[in-house]
PDB file of C-alpha atoms in Angstrom:
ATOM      1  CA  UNK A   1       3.880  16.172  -0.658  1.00 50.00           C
ATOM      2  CA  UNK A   2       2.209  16.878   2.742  1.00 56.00           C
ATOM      3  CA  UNK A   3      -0.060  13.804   2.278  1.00 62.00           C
ATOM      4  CA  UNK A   4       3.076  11.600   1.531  1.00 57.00           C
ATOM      5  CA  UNK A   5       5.265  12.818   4.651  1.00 56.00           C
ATOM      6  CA  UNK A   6       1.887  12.097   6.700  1.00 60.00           C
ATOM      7  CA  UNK A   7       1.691   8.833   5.241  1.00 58.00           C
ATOM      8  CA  UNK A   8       5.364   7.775   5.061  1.00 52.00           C
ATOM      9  CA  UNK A   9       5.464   8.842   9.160  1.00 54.00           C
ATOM     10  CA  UNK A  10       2.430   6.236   9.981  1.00 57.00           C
ATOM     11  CA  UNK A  11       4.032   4.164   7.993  1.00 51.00           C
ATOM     12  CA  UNK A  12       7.657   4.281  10.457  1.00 49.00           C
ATOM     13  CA  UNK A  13      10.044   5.571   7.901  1.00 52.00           C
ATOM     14  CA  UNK A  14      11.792   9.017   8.597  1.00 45.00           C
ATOM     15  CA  UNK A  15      10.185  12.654   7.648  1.00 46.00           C
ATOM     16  CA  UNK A  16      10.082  14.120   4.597  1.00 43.00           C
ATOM     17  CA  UNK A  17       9.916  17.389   5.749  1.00 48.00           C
ATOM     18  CA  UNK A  18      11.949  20.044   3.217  1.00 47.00           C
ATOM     19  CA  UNK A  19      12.879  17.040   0.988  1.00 44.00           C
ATOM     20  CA  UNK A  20      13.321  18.393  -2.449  1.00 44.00           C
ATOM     21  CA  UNK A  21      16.079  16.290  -4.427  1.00 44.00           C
ATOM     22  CA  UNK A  22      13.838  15.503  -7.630  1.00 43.00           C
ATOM     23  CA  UNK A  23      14.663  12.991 -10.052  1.00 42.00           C
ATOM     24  CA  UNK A  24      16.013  10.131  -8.783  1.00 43.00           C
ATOM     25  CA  UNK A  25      14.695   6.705  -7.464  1.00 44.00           C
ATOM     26  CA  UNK A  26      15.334   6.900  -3.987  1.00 49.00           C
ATOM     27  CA  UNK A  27      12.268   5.778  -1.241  1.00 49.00           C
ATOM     28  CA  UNK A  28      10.600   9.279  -0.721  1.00 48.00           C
ATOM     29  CA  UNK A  29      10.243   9.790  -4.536  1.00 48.00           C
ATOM     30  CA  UNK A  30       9.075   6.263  -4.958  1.00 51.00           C
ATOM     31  CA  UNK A  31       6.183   7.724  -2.530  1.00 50.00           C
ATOM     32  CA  UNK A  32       6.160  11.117  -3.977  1.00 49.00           C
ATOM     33  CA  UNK A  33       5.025   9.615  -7.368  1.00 48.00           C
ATOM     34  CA  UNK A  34       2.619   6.368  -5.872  1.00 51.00           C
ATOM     35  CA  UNK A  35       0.673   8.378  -3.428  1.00 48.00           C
ATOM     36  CA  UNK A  36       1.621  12.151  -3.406  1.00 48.00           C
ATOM     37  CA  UNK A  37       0.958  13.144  -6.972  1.00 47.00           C
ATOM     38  CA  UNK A  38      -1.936  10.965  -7.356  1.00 42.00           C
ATOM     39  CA  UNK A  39      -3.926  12.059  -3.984  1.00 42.00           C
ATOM     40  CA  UNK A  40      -3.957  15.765  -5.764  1.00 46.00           C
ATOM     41  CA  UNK A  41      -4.978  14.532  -8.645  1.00 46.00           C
ATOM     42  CA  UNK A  42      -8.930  14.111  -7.587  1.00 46.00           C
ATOM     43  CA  UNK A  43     -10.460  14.455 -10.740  1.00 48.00           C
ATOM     44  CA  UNK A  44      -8.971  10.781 -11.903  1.00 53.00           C
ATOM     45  CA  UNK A  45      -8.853   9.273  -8.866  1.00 48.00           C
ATOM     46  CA  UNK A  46     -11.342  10.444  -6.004  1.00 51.00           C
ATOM     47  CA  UNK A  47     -10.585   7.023  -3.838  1.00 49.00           C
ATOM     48  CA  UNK A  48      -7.456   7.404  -3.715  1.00 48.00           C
ATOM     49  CA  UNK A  49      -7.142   9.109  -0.522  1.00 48.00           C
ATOM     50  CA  UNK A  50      -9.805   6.711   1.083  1.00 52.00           C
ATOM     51  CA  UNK A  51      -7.840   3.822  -0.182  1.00 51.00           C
ATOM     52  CA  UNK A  52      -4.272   5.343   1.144  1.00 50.00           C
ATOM     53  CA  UNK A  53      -6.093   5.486   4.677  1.00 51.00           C
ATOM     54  CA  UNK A  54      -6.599   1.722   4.778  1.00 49.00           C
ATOM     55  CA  UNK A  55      -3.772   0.216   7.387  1.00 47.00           C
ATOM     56  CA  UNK A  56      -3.472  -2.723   4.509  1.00 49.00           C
ATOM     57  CA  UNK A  57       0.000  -1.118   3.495  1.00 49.00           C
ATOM     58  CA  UNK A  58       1.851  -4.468   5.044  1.00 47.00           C
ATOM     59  CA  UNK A  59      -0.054  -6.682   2.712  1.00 52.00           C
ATOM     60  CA  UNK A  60       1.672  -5.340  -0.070  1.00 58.00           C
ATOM     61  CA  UNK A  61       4.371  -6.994  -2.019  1.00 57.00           C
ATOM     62  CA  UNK A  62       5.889  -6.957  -5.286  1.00 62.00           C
ATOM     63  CA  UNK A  63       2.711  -7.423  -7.393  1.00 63.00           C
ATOM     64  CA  UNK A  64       1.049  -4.591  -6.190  1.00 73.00           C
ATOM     65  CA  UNK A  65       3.504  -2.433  -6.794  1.00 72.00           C
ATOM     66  CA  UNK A  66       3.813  -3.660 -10.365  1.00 69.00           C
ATOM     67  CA  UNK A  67       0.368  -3.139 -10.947  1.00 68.00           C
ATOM     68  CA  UNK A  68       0.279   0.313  -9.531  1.00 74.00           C
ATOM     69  CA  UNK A  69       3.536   1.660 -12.469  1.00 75.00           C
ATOM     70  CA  UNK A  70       1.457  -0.375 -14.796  1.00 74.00           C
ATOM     71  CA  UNK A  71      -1.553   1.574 -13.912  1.00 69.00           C
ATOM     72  CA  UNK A  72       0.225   4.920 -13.569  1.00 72.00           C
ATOM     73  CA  UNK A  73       1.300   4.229 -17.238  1.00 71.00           C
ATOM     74  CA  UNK A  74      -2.415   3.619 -17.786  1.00 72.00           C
ATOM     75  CA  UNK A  75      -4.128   6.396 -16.107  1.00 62.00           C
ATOM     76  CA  UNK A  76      -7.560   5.941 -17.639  1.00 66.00           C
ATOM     77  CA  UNK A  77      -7.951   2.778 -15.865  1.00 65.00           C
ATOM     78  CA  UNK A  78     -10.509   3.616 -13.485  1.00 68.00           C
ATOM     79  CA  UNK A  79     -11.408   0.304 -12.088  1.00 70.00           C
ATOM     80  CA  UNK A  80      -9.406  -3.008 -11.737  1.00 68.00           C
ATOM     81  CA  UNK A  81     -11.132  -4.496 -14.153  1.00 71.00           C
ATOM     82  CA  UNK A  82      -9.258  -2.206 -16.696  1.00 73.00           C
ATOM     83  CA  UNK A  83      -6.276  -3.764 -15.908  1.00 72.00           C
ATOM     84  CA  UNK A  84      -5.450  -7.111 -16.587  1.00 74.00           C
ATOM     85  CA  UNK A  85      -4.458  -9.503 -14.433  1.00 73.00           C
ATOM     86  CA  UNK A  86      -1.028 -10.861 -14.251  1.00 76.00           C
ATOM     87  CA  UNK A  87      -0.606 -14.453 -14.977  1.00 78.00           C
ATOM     88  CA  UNK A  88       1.647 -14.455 -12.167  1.00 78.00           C
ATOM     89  CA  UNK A  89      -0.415 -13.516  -9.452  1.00 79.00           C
ATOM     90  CA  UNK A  90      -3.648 -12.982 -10.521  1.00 80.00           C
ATOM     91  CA  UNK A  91      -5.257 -11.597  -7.183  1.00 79.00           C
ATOM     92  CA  UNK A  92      -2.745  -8.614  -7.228  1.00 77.00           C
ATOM     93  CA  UNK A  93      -4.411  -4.909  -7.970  1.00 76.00           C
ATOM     94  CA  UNK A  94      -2.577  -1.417  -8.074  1.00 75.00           C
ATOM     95  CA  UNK A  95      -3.064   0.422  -4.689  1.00 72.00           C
ATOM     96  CA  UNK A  96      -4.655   3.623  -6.727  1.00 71.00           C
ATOM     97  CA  UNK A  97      -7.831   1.089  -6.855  1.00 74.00           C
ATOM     98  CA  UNK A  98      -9.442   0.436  -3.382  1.00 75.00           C
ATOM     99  CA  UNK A  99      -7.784  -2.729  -1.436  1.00 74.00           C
ATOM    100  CA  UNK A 100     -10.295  -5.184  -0.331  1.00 76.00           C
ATOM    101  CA  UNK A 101     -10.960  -4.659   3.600  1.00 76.00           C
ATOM    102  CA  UNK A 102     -10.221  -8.568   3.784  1.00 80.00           C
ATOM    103  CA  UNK A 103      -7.198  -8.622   1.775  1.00 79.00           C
ATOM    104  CA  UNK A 104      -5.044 -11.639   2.781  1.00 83.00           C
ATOM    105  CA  UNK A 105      -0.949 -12.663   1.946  1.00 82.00           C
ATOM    106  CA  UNK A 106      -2.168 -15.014  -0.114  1.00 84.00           C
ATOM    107  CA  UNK A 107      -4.195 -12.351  -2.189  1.00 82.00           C
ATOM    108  CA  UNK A 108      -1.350  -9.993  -2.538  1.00 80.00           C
ATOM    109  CA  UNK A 109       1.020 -13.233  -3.249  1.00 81.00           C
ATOM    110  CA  UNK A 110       3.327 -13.206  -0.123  1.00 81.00           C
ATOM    111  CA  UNK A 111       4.345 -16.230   0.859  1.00 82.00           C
ATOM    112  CA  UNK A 112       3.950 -17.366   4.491  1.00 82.00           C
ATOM    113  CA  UNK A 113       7.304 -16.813   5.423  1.00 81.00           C
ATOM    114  CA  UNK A 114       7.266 -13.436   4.743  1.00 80.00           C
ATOM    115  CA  UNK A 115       3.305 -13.134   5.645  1.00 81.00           C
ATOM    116  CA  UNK A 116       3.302  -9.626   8.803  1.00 78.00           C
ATOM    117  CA  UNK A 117      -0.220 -10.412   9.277  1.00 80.00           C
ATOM    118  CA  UNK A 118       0.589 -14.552  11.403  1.00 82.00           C
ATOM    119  CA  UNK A 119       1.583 -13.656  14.562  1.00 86.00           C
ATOM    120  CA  UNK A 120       4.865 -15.942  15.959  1.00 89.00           C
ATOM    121  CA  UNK A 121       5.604 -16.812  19.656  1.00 90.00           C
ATOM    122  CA  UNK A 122       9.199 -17.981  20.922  1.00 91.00           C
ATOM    123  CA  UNK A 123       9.227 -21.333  22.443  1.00 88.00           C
ATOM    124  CA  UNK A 124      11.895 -23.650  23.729  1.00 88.00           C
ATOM    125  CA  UNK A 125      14.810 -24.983  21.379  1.00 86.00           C
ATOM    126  CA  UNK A 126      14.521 -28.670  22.424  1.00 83.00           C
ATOM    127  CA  UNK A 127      16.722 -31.233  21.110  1.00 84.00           C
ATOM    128  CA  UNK A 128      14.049 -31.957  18.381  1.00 84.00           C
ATOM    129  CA  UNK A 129      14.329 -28.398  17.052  1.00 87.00           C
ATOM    130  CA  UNK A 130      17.949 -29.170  16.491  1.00 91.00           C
ATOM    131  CA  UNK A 131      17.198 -32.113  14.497  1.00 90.00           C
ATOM    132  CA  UNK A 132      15.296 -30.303  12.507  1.00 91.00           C
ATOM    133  CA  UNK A 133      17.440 -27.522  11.547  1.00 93.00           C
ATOM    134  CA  UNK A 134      19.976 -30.631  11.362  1.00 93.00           C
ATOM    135  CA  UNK A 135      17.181 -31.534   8.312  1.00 91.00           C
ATOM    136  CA  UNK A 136      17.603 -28.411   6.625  1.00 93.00           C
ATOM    137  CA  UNK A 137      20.935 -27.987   6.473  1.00 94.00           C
ATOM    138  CA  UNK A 138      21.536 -31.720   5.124  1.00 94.00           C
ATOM    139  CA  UNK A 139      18.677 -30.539   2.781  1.00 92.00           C
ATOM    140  CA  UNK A 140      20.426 -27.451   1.475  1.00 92.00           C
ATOM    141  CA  UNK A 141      23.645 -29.280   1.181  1.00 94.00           C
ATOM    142  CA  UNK A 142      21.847 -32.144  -0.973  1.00 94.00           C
ATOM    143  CA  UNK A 143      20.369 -29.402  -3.258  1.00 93.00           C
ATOM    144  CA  UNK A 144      23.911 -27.467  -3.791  1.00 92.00           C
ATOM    145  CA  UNK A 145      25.451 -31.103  -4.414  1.00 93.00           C
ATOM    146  CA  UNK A 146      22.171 -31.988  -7.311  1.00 92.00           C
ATOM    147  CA  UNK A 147      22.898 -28.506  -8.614  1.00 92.00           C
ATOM    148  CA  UNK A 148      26.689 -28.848  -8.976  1.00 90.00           C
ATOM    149  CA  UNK A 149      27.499 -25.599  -6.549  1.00 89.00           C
ATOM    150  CA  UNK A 150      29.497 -28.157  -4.032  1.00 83.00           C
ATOM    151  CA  UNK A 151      32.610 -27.113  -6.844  1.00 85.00           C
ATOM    152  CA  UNK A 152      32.174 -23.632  -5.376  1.00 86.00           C
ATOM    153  CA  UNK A 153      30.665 -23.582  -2.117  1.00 87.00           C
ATOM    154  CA  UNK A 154      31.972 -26.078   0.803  1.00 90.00           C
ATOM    155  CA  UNK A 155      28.855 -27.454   2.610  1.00 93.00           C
ATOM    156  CA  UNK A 156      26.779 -26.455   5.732  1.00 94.00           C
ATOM    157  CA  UNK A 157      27.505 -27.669   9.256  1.00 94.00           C
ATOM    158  CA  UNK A 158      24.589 -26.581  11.572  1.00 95.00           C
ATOM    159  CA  UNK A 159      26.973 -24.201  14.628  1.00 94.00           C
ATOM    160  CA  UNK A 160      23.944 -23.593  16.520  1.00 93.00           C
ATOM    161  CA  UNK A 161      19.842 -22.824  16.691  1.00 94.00           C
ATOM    162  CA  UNK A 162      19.567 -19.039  17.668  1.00 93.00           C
ATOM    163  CA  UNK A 163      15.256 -18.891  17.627  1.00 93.00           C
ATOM    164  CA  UNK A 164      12.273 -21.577  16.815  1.00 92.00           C
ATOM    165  CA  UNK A 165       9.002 -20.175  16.557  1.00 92.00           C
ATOM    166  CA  UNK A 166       5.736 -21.286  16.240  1.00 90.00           C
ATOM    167  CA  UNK A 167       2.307 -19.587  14.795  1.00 89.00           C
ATOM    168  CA  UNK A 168       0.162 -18.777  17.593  1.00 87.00           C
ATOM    169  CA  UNK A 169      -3.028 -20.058  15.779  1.00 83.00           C
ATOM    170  CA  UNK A 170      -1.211 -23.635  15.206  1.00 84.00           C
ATOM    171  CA  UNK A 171      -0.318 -24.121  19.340  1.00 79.00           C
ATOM    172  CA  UNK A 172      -2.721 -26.339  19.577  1.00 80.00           C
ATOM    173  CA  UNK A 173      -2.770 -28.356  16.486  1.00 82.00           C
ATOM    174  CA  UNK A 174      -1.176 -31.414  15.588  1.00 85.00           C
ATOM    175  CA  UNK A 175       0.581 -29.553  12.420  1.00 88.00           C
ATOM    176  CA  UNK A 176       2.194 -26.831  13.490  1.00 89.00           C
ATOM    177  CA  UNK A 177       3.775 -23.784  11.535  1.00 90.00           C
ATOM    178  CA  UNK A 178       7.549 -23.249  12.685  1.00 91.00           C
ATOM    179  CA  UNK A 179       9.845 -20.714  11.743  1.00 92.00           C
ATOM    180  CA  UNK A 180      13.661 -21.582  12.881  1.00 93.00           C
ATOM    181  CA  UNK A 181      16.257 -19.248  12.874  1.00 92.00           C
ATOM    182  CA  UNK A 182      20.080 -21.417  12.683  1.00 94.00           C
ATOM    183  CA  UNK A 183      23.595 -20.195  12.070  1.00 93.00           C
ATOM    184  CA  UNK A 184      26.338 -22.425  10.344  1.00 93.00           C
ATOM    185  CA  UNK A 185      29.497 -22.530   9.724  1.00 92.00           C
ATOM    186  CA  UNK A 186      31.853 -21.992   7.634  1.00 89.00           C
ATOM    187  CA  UNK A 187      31.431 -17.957   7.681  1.00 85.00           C
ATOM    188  CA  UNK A 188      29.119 -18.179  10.126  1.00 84.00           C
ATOM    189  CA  UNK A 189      25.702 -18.333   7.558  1.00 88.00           C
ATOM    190  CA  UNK A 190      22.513 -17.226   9.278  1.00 91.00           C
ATOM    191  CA  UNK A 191      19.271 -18.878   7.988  1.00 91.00           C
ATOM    192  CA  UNK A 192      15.886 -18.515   8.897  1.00 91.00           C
ATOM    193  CA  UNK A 193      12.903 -21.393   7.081  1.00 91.00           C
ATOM    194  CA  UNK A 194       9.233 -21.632   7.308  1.00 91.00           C
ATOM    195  CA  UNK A 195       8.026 -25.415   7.819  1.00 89.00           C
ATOM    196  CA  UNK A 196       5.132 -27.047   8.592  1.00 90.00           C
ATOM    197  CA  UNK A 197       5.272 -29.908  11.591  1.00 87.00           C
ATOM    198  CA  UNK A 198       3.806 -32.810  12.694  1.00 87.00           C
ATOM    199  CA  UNK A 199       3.904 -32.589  16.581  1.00 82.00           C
ATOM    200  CA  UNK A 200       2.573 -36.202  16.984  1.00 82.00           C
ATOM    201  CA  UNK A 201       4.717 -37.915  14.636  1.00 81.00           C
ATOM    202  CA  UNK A 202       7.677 -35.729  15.036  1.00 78.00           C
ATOM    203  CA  UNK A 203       8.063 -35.547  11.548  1.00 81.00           C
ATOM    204  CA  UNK A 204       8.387 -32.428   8.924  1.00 81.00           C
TER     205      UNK A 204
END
């Protein structure tokens, strides 16, 4: 337990100093069972505490943890290769395995917009960031009308655009990776979408 409050804390989540509630599926025991338990337990897995000390922890996404209660359910699985892959993201490994130094989003199978490893800088909403959030919403309004929610749901008018973003390593290319954060009405929806630009043509 004193490995997993160490590593929950460099992680940024709260203490878990004199937890003790057992039994349940709550974040700490979640922990408790993927890193505490299994750093004791030397004898079947001696890299574990090497490969808990990698900073890889925000490349991890669904996948991984799959393949980590698959592997706890397999415990004489000593190397990756005793697991098999999952047809649905084939790249994916349990974290009681070492994590490849060079692990990327696209090996652990997170999408771009939720990638913490591209770095984003704010830049100025101009008139053609408002078109294209205009886009989207006319997009998302098309796809509830082709999938027969416009009986439920009353369509999207674009209120405002709150944040546009771009990847720093696309500033100075003609296709550009933006991330646009808009708010409709009615309700008041907040969005946020991933897209790819081109600068030159103006054109998604």
């Amino acid at each position: 337990m004193p490995l997993t409050a160490k590593f929950v804390r460099r992680e940024g989540w709260y203490s878990l100093s004199g937890y003790n509630k057992m039994a349940d599926n709550t974040f700490p025991n979640v922990y408790t069972v993927l890193s505490g338990l299994a750093v004791l337990d030397e004898h079947a897995f001696p890299v574990t505490e090497d490969v808990l000390s990698i900073p890889l922890f925000s490349r991890i996404y669904k996948w991984t943890l799959h393949n980590t209660l698959r592997h706890l359910l397999q415990l004489n699985a000593t190397t990756p290769a005793m697991l098999p892959a999952l047809d649905s993201c084939p790249s994916s490994q349990s974290l009681l395995h070492p994590l490849p130094v060079e692990r990327s989003c696209d090996d652990a199978c997170i999408v771009e917009h939720w990638c913490t490893c591209n770095e984003f800088v704010n830049v100025t909403i101009k008139d053609n960031m408002r078109y294209l959030a205009q886009m989207i919403v006319t997009n998302i309004n098309m796809w509830m009308l082709k999938n027969r929610f416009n009986q439920k749901c009353q369509p999207l008018i674009l209120r405002d655009v709150d944040k546009v973003e771009v990847k720093k390593s696309d500033m100075m290319q003609n296709i550009v990776t933006l991330r646009i954060l808009f708010r409709t009405y009615p309700k008041v929806g907040k969005f946020r979408t991933t897209l790819k630009y081109n600068v030159r043509l103006e054109r998604i």
